[in-house]
Short mmCIF file of C-alpha atoms and ligand atoms in Angstrom, two decimals:
data_model
loop_
_atom_site.label_atom_id
_atom_site.label_comp_id
_atom_site.label_asym_id
_atom_site.label_seq_id
_atom_site.Cartn_x
_atom_site.Cartn_y
_atom_site.Cartn_z
CA MET A 1 46.71 -25.44 -26.33
CA ASP A 2 50.15 -27.45 -26.42
CA GLU A 3 52.68 -25.05 -28.01
CA GLU A 4 54.69 -28.22 -29.00
CA ARG A 5 52.18 -29.57 -31.69
CA TYR A 6 50.61 -27.77 -34.73
CA PRO A 7 49.65 -29.41 -37.09
CA THR A 8 51.58 -28.87 -41.32
CA GLU A 9 48.96 -27.78 -43.42
CA PHE A 10 50.70 -27.89 -46.52
CA PRO A 11 52.98 -30.77 -47.71
CA VAL A 12 56.69 -30.68 -46.25
CA PRO A 13 59.43 -30.67 -49.31
CA ASP A 14 61.42 -33.79 -50.42
CA LEU A 15 64.98 -32.13 -50.18
CA ALA A 16 66.29 -35.29 -51.90
CA PRO A 17 65.76 -33.42 -55.42
CA TYR A 18 67.87 -30.66 -54.35
CA ARG A 19 70.99 -31.92 -52.61
CA ARG A 20 73.18 -32.14 -54.96
CA GLY A 21 73.48 -27.88 -56.01
CA ASN A 22 76.03 -26.50 -58.94
CA THR A 23 77.88 -24.81 -56.47
CA GLY A 24 79.87 -27.00 -54.46
CA VAL A 25 77.68 -26.97 -51.63
CA ASP A 26 74.89 -29.68 -51.32
CA TYR A 27 71.72 -27.99 -50.90
CA VAL A 28 72.64 -24.63 -52.58
CA HIS A 29 72.32 -23.71 -55.62
CA THR A 30 73.03 -20.58 -58.25
CA LEU A 31 71.51 -20.23 -61.51
CA ASP A 32 73.08 -17.67 -63.62
CA SER A 33 71.61 -16.14 -66.24
CA SER A 34 75.57 -14.84 -67.89
CA ALA A 35 73.63 -11.20 -67.68
CA PRO A 36 75.77 -8.30 -66.16
CA GLY A 37 73.34 -7.81 -62.72
CA PRO A 38 73.16 -8.60 -58.70
CA HIS A 39 73.87 -11.71 -56.97
CA VAL A 40 70.43 -12.03 -55.05
CA MET A 41 69.88 -15.02 -53.09
CA ILE A 42 66.95 -16.43 -50.86
CA ASN A 43 67.74 -18.94 -47.85
CA ALA A 44 64.85 -21.49 -46.52
CA LEU A 45 65.89 -23.22 -42.91
CA THR A 46 67.73 -21.49 -41.38
CA HIS A 47 65.88 -22.88 -38.26
CA GLY A 48 65.40 -26.93 -39.27
CA ASN A 49 61.96 -27.14 -38.46
CA GLU A 50 60.89 -23.73 -40.30
CA VAL A 51 59.17 -25.44 -43.26
CA CYS A 52 57.13 -23.00 -44.93
CA GLY A 53 60.28 -21.48 -45.86
CA ALA A 54 61.15 -24.71 -47.35
CA TYR A 55 58.26 -24.81 -49.39
CA ALA A 56 58.51 -21.06 -50.96
CA VAL A 57 62.22 -22.46 -52.39
CA ALA A 58 60.93 -26.05 -52.66
CA GLN A 59 57.71 -23.80 -55.07
CA LEU A 60 60.57 -21.26 -56.81
CA PHE A 61 61.63 -24.63 -58.13
CA ARG A 62 59.15 -25.78 -59.10
CA TRP A 63 57.88 -22.61 -61.01
CA LEU A 64 61.66 -23.14 -62.92
CA VAL A 65 62.74 -19.51 -61.91
CA ARG A 66 65.42 -18.30 -63.19
CA PRO A 67 66.89 -14.89 -63.67
CA ALA A 68 67.29 -12.27 -67.22
CA ARG A 69 70.52 -10.07 -65.37
CA GLY A 70 73.18 -11.03 -62.59
CA ARG A 71 72.77 -14.59 -60.57
CA LEU A 72 69.83 -16.15 -58.61
CA THR A 73 70.90 -18.57 -55.38
CA LEU A 74 68.83 -20.82 -54.27
CA SER A 75 69.77 -22.34 -50.10
CA PHE A 76 68.80 -24.93 -47.73
CA ALA A 77 70.35 -24.09 -44.62
CA ASN A 78 69.41 -26.23 -42.08
CA VAL A 79 69.32 -29.44 -43.99
CA ASP A 80 71.13 -31.90 -40.89
CA ALA A 81 68.60 -30.28 -38.30
CA PHE A 82 65.76 -30.59 -41.19
CA SER A 83 66.55 -34.63 -41.81
CA ARG A 84 65.27 -34.43 -37.71
CA PHE A 85 62.03 -32.76 -38.42
CA ALA A 86 58.46 -34.23 -37.04
CA ALA A 87 56.20 -32.41 -36.81
CA ASP A 88 55.20 -33.57 -33.27
CA ARG A 89 57.99 -32.36 -32.14
CA PRO A 90 58.91 -29.57 -33.72
CA SER A 91 61.91 -27.81 -31.34
CA ALA A 92 63.50 -31.08 -31.57
CA THR A 93 64.81 -30.26 -35.29
CA ARG A 94 65.33 -26.72 -34.47
CA TRP A 95 69.06 -26.75 -35.11
CA VAL A 96 71.32 -29.76 -33.76
CA ASP A 97 74.14 -28.76 -31.35
CA GLU A 98 73.49 -24.62 -31.85
CA ASP A 99 71.61 -21.73 -33.01
CA PHE A 100 73.07 -21.40 -36.65
CA ASN A 101 71.26 -17.91 -36.79
CA ARG A 102 74.05 -17.28 -33.38
CA VAL A 103 77.48 -18.08 -35.86
CA TRP A 104 77.36 -15.10 -38.04
CA SER A 105 80.67 -13.37 -36.70
CA THR A 106 84.57 -13.56 -37.90
CA ASP A 107 85.00 -14.75 -34.34
CA LYS A 108 83.01 -17.80 -34.33
CA LEU A 109 83.81 -18.09 -38.17
CA ASP A 110 86.74 -17.95 -37.91
CA GLY A 111 87.65 -19.75 -34.76
CA ALA A 112 88.58 -23.01 -33.52
CA ARG A 113 84.97 -24.79 -32.06
CA GLN A 114 83.40 -26.55 -34.21
CA SER A 115 79.72 -27.75 -34.06
CA SER A 116 76.98 -29.47 -36.65
CA GLU A 117 75.53 -25.62 -37.85
CA LEU A 118 79.39 -23.71 -37.17
CA ALA A 119 80.76 -26.37 -40.71
CA ARG A 120 77.48 -25.39 -42.03
CA ALA A 121 78.13 -22.06 -41.57
CA ARG A 122 81.61 -22.33 -42.72
CA ALA A 123 80.75 -23.93 -45.78
CA LEU A 124 77.61 -21.28 -47.09
CA ARG A 125 79.75 -18.26 -46.22
CA PRO A 126 81.99 -17.24 -48.69
CA ILE A 127 78.21 -17.18 -50.77
CA VAL A 128 76.33 -15.16 -48.23
CA ALA A 129 79.60 -12.79 -48.59
CA SER A 130 78.55 -12.28 -51.95
CA ALA A 131 75.72 -11.79 -51.87
CA ASP A 132 73.91 -8.41 -52.55
CA LEU A 133 71.10 -9.17 -51.94
CA LEU A 134 69.65 -11.55 -49.21
CA LEU A 135 65.64 -12.64 -47.94
CA ASP A 136 66.63 -15.46 -45.40
CA LEU A 137 62.47 -16.90 -44.12
CA HIS A 138 61.49 -18.02 -41.27
CA SER A 139 58.89 -18.65 -38.75
CA MET A 140 57.04 -17.89 -35.50
CA HIS A 141 56.18 -21.11 -32.71
CA LEU A 142 52.83 -19.15 -32.04
CA PRO A 143 49.95 -18.00 -34.81
CA ALA A 144 51.00 -14.39 -35.32
CA PRO A 145 50.77 -12.04 -38.22
CA PRO A 146 54.00 -11.60 -40.05
CA VAL A 147 57.18 -9.55 -39.18
CA MET A 148 59.77 -8.36 -41.26
CA ILE A 149 62.92 -7.88 -39.56
CA ALA A 150 65.32 -5.73 -41.22
CA GLY A 151 67.75 -5.17 -38.65
CA PRO A 152 68.97 -2.20 -37.59
CA LEU A 153 70.21 0.31 -40.09
CA ALA A 154 68.05 2.48 -42.78
CA LYS A 155 68.70 0.58 -45.08
CA GLY A 156 67.33 -2.51 -43.95
CA ARG A 157 64.17 -0.30 -43.47
CA GLU A 158 64.28 1.38 -46.82
CA LEU A 159 64.75 -2.62 -48.55
CA ALA A 160 61.36 -3.58 -46.45
CA ARG A 161 59.54 -0.24 -47.62
CA ARG A 162 59.99 -1.00 -51.77
CA LEU A 163 58.75 -4.37 -50.82
CA GLY A 164 55.41 -2.72 -49.73
CA VAL A 165 54.85 -6.17 -47.15
CA PRO A 166 53.69 -7.56 -44.60
CA GLU A 167 52.22 -4.91 -42.46
CA PHE A 168 55.39 -4.78 -40.14
CA VAL A 169 58.56 -4.26 -39.87
CA VAL A 170 60.58 -4.29 -37.00
CA SER A 171 64.07 -2.75 -36.30
CA ASP A 172 66.00 -4.13 -34.15
CA ALA A 173 69.90 -4.71 -33.09
CA GLY A 174 70.05 -8.74 -33.66
CA HIS A 175 70.44 -10.55 -30.54
CA ALA A 176 73.38 -11.00 -27.43
CA SER A 177 73.99 -14.37 -28.00
CA GLY A 178 75.17 -14.12 -31.60
CA ALA A 179 75.56 -12.00 -35.08
CA ARG A 180 72.33 -13.77 -37.12
CA MET A 181 73.30 -14.43 -41.12
CA ARG A 182 71.10 -11.15 -42.12
CA ASP A 183 73.80 -8.90 -39.80
CA TYR A 184 77.05 -10.45 -41.55
CA GLY A 185 80.06 -8.66 -43.40
CA PRO A 186 78.37 -6.09 -45.45
CA PHE A 187 74.97 -6.32 -44.21
CA GLY A 188 75.74 -4.19 -41.12
CA ASP A 189 77.32 -1.78 -43.29
CA PRO A 190 75.79 1.34 -43.75
CA SER A 191 78.02 2.46 -46.10
CA SER A 192 78.09 -0.76 -48.02
CA ALA A 193 74.74 -1.44 -50.44
CA ARG A 194 74.61 -4.65 -49.90
CA ASN A 195 71.15 -5.09 -48.32
CA ALA A 196 69.52 -8.35 -46.49
CA LEU A 197 65.81 -9.28 -45.27
CA LEU A 198 64.80 -11.45 -42.79
CA ILE A 199 61.39 -12.38 -42.79
CA GLU A 200 59.38 -14.27 -40.07
CA CYS A 201 55.88 -15.81 -41.88
CA GLY A 202 53.57 -16.62 -39.07
CA GLN A 203 53.02 -20.15 -37.29
CA HIS A 204 55.56 -22.24 -38.98
CA GLY A 205 52.90 -25.26 -40.62
CA GLU A 206 50.96 -22.80 -41.13
CA ARG A 207 49.31 -22.88 -44.60
CA VAL A 208 49.25 -19.01 -44.76
CA ALA A 209 53.12 -19.02 -43.86
CA ALA A 210 53.46 -20.94 -46.64
CA ASP A 211 51.25 -18.37 -48.78
CA VAL A 212 53.55 -16.02 -46.69
CA ALA A 213 57.01 -16.67 -47.97
CA VAL A 214 55.65 -17.40 -50.94
CA GLY A 215 54.22 -13.87 -51.56
CA THR A 216 57.48 -12.34 -49.53
CA CYS A 217 59.83 -14.33 -52.41
CA LEU A 218 58.09 -12.85 -55.23
CA ALA A 219 57.88 -9.42 -53.99
CA PHE A 220 61.54 -9.51 -52.71
CA LEU A 221 62.20 -10.68 -56.61
CA ARG A 222 60.39 -8.36 -58.02
CA GLU A 223 62.36 -5.81 -56.36
CA ALA A 224 65.96 -7.25 -57.20
CA GLY A 225 65.01 -6.40 -60.04
CA ILE A 226 66.87 -10.15 -62.00
CA LEU A 227 63.88 -11.93 -63.45
CA ASP A 228 61.86 -10.93 -66.77
CA ALA A 229 58.21 -9.29 -66.03
CA SER A 230 56.79 -12.47 -67.70
CA PHE A 231 57.23 -14.05 -64.70
CA PHE A 232 55.23 -12.05 -62.32
CA VAL A 233 52.45 -12.17 -64.40
CA ALA A 234 52.27 -15.94 -63.64
CA HIS A 235 52.82 -16.20 -60.41
CA ARG A 236 51.79 -12.43 -59.00
CA PRO A 237 53.75 -10.61 -55.58
CA PRO A 238 51.10 -9.96 -52.66
CA ALA A 239 49.73 -6.12 -53.44
CA ARG A 240 51.47 -3.85 -51.14
CA VAL A 241 49.92 -2.78 -48.26
CA PRO A 242 50.31 0.44 -46.04
CA GLN A 243 53.37 -0.52 -43.71
CA ARG A 244 53.97 -0.03 -39.96
CA PHE A 245 57.36 -0.17 -38.57
CA ILE A 246 58.65 -0.42 -35.40
CA GLN A 247 62.10 -0.13 -33.29
CA VAL A 248 62.84 -2.47 -30.59
CA THR A 249 63.62 -0.73 -27.53
CA HIS A 250 63.53 -3.32 -24.89
CA ALA A 251 64.14 -7.11 -24.71
CA VAL A 252 62.82 -8.45 -20.94
CA THR A 253 64.99 -10.82 -19.95
CA ILE A 254 62.99 -13.27 -17.10
CA LYS A 255 64.59 -13.26 -13.71
CA THR A 256 62.55 -16.54 -11.82
CA ASP A 257 60.99 -20.05 -12.81
CA ARG A 258 57.68 -17.71 -12.17
CA PHE A 259 57.24 -15.89 -15.38
CA VAL A 260 53.38 -15.55 -16.82
CA PHE A 261 51.88 -13.50 -19.63
CA ALA A 262 48.95 -11.45 -17.90
CA ALA A 263 47.20 -12.07 -21.26
CA PRO A 264 48.28 -14.86 -24.14
CA TYR A 265 50.06 -12.78 -26.17
CA THR A 266 50.90 -14.61 -29.56
CA GLY A 267 52.58 -11.45 -31.22
CA MET A 268 52.34 -7.79 -32.56
CA GLU A 269 50.02 -6.72 -29.64
CA THR A 270 49.59 -3.06 -29.63
CA ILE A 271 49.39 -1.82 -26.11
CA ALA A 272 47.53 1.10 -25.37
CA LYS A 273 48.51 2.96 -21.74
CA ALA A 274 51.98 3.28 -20.86
CA GLY A 275 52.29 0.80 -17.77
CA THR A 276 49.95 -1.21 -18.26
CA LEU A 277 50.24 -5.33 -16.50
CA ILE A 278 52.05 -7.65 -19.20
CA ALA A 279 53.56 -9.68 -17.02
CA HIS A 280 54.38 -11.20 -13.78
CA ASP A 281 57.91 -12.49 -12.81
CA GLY A 282 57.79 -14.07 -9.67
CA ASP A 283 56.55 -11.23 -7.47
CA GLU A 284 57.62 -8.80 -9.74
CA ARG A 285 55.03 -6.98 -12.14
CA VAL A 286 56.28 -6.56 -15.71
CA VAL A 287 54.61 -3.32 -17.78
CA THR A 288 54.85 -1.88 -20.75
CA PRO A 289 57.33 1.30 -20.75
CA TYR A 290 54.83 3.49 -22.82
CA ASP A 291 51.90 3.97 -24.46
CA GLU A 292 51.91 2.37 -27.94
CA CYS A 293 53.64 -0.90 -26.92
CA VAL A 294 54.47 -3.31 -29.33
CA LEU A 295 54.73 -7.29 -28.14
CA VAL A 296 57.43 -8.32 -30.46
CA MET A 297 57.43 -12.40 -30.96
CA PRO A 298 56.33 -13.51 -27.68
CA GLY A 299 58.62 -16.44 -26.75
CA PRO A 300 56.52 -19.99 -26.45
CA HIS A 301 56.20 -21.45 -22.90
CA ARG A 302 59.86 -23.52 -22.95
CA TYR A 303 61.41 -20.74 -23.28
CA ARG A 304 60.75 -19.03 -20.66
CA LYS A 305 63.38 -19.99 -18.17
CA PRO A 306 65.52 -16.97 -16.18
CA GLY A 307 67.94 -15.62 -18.88
CA LEU A 308 65.53 -15.45 -21.66
CA THR A 309 64.07 -13.51 -23.83
CA ALA A 310 60.51 -13.40 -23.21
CA VAL A 311 59.12 -10.41 -25.37
CA ARG A 312 60.81 -7.68 -27.16
CA LEU A 313 58.88 -4.24 -26.91
CA GLY A 314 58.95 -2.34 -29.69
CA ARG A 315 57.51 1.47 -29.92
CA VAL A 316 56.05 2.16 -33.10
CA ILE A 317 58.26 5.20 -34.90
CA GLU A 318 55.58 5.00 -38.88
CA ALA A 319 51.99 4.02 -38.83
CA PRO A 320 49.97 4.20 -41.99
CA ALA A 321 48.19 7.92 -42.31
CA ALA A 322 44.72 7.13 -40.55
CA GLY A 323 41.95 6.89 -42.46
ZN1 ZN B 401 64.24 -18.36 -37.59
#
C-alpha cells in the first residue's frame, strides 16, 4: 500500500467562515455563557493534515453549540499548514517549518527563534493557558483503532475514564524532541485540576475517524458539564466501552537504514509472548520485551530513518474484566 495516498471519505471543511474569531486570534472562537463555569477548549489541526478533527470542530459550529455555563473555545491551530492541504500529498501539509506539537515549553515559547508554528503557538498560548479542560484532536497515518493519549499523569487517565471512550487509553511521557500542547503548563502539573487529552481518531481521511472525532467531542463536552442536556439528546455521545489502559515503556529507536517490521503492523496489536520478533534493524532482531506487549502507533515507512522512533511499546496496566 502506498502510505502517501489515501482517500478522504468526508468533505474537508472550508475554514474561511471561521477565520474571523472573537478572541483577537484568527480561527479561534470563544463562546461565553456569561454564567460561572470552566473554560473548555477543543482544538483541531495541531497537525495541518489531520482533517478529521477540522471536520468535527466545523460540525460543532454547524450544530450551533453554545455553553450554558462557563466558556467554550473552538480552535483550528495550524491553519497555515492546512491551507496547503492536498489529499494526494498529505505529508507535505503536516506543518510549515516544524511540528506545532513539539514547541510547548516555556524555553521555546519565550525564546528568540522564529517559525510559522512558534508564531502560531505564541498567539494561541494565552488561550491555552486559560483553559481548564483541553481536547486536542489528532489522527494517524495508518488505519488503526482510535487511541486516547492521556499523558503521564493519573489525572489524564481519570479524565479518559470518565469519557468512557475509546477502548485504548495510552499513558506516555511525550517526546524527547519537544513538549506537546496537551502537556503545557498546568496540564502537566499533578497538583493542578486543569486537564488535557489528545485523541488519535484513526487514519486522517477515514469516515470512521471523522465519526470518532465528533463522538469524542460529544463525550468530552458531556463530561465538561457546560452544555444543557438537550444538546446531547439531539447529538448523542457514543456509548461507553470497556477500556484498556496502556503504559508506554519503550521507544524503539531506529539505528540503521534497513529497519523493516516483521509484519504490516498498523497499531495497537498485542503481541502475546516476550521475545517475539517484531522487526529487523539491519542485522539486529527487535523483539518484544514482555508478554502482552502492545505496539503503539508504528510510524509510516517514510519516517523510518536512523534516530527516529519506529514504534513505542506499551504494557497493559488495566484491562476490562474477562467475560
Ligand atoms: Zn497529530
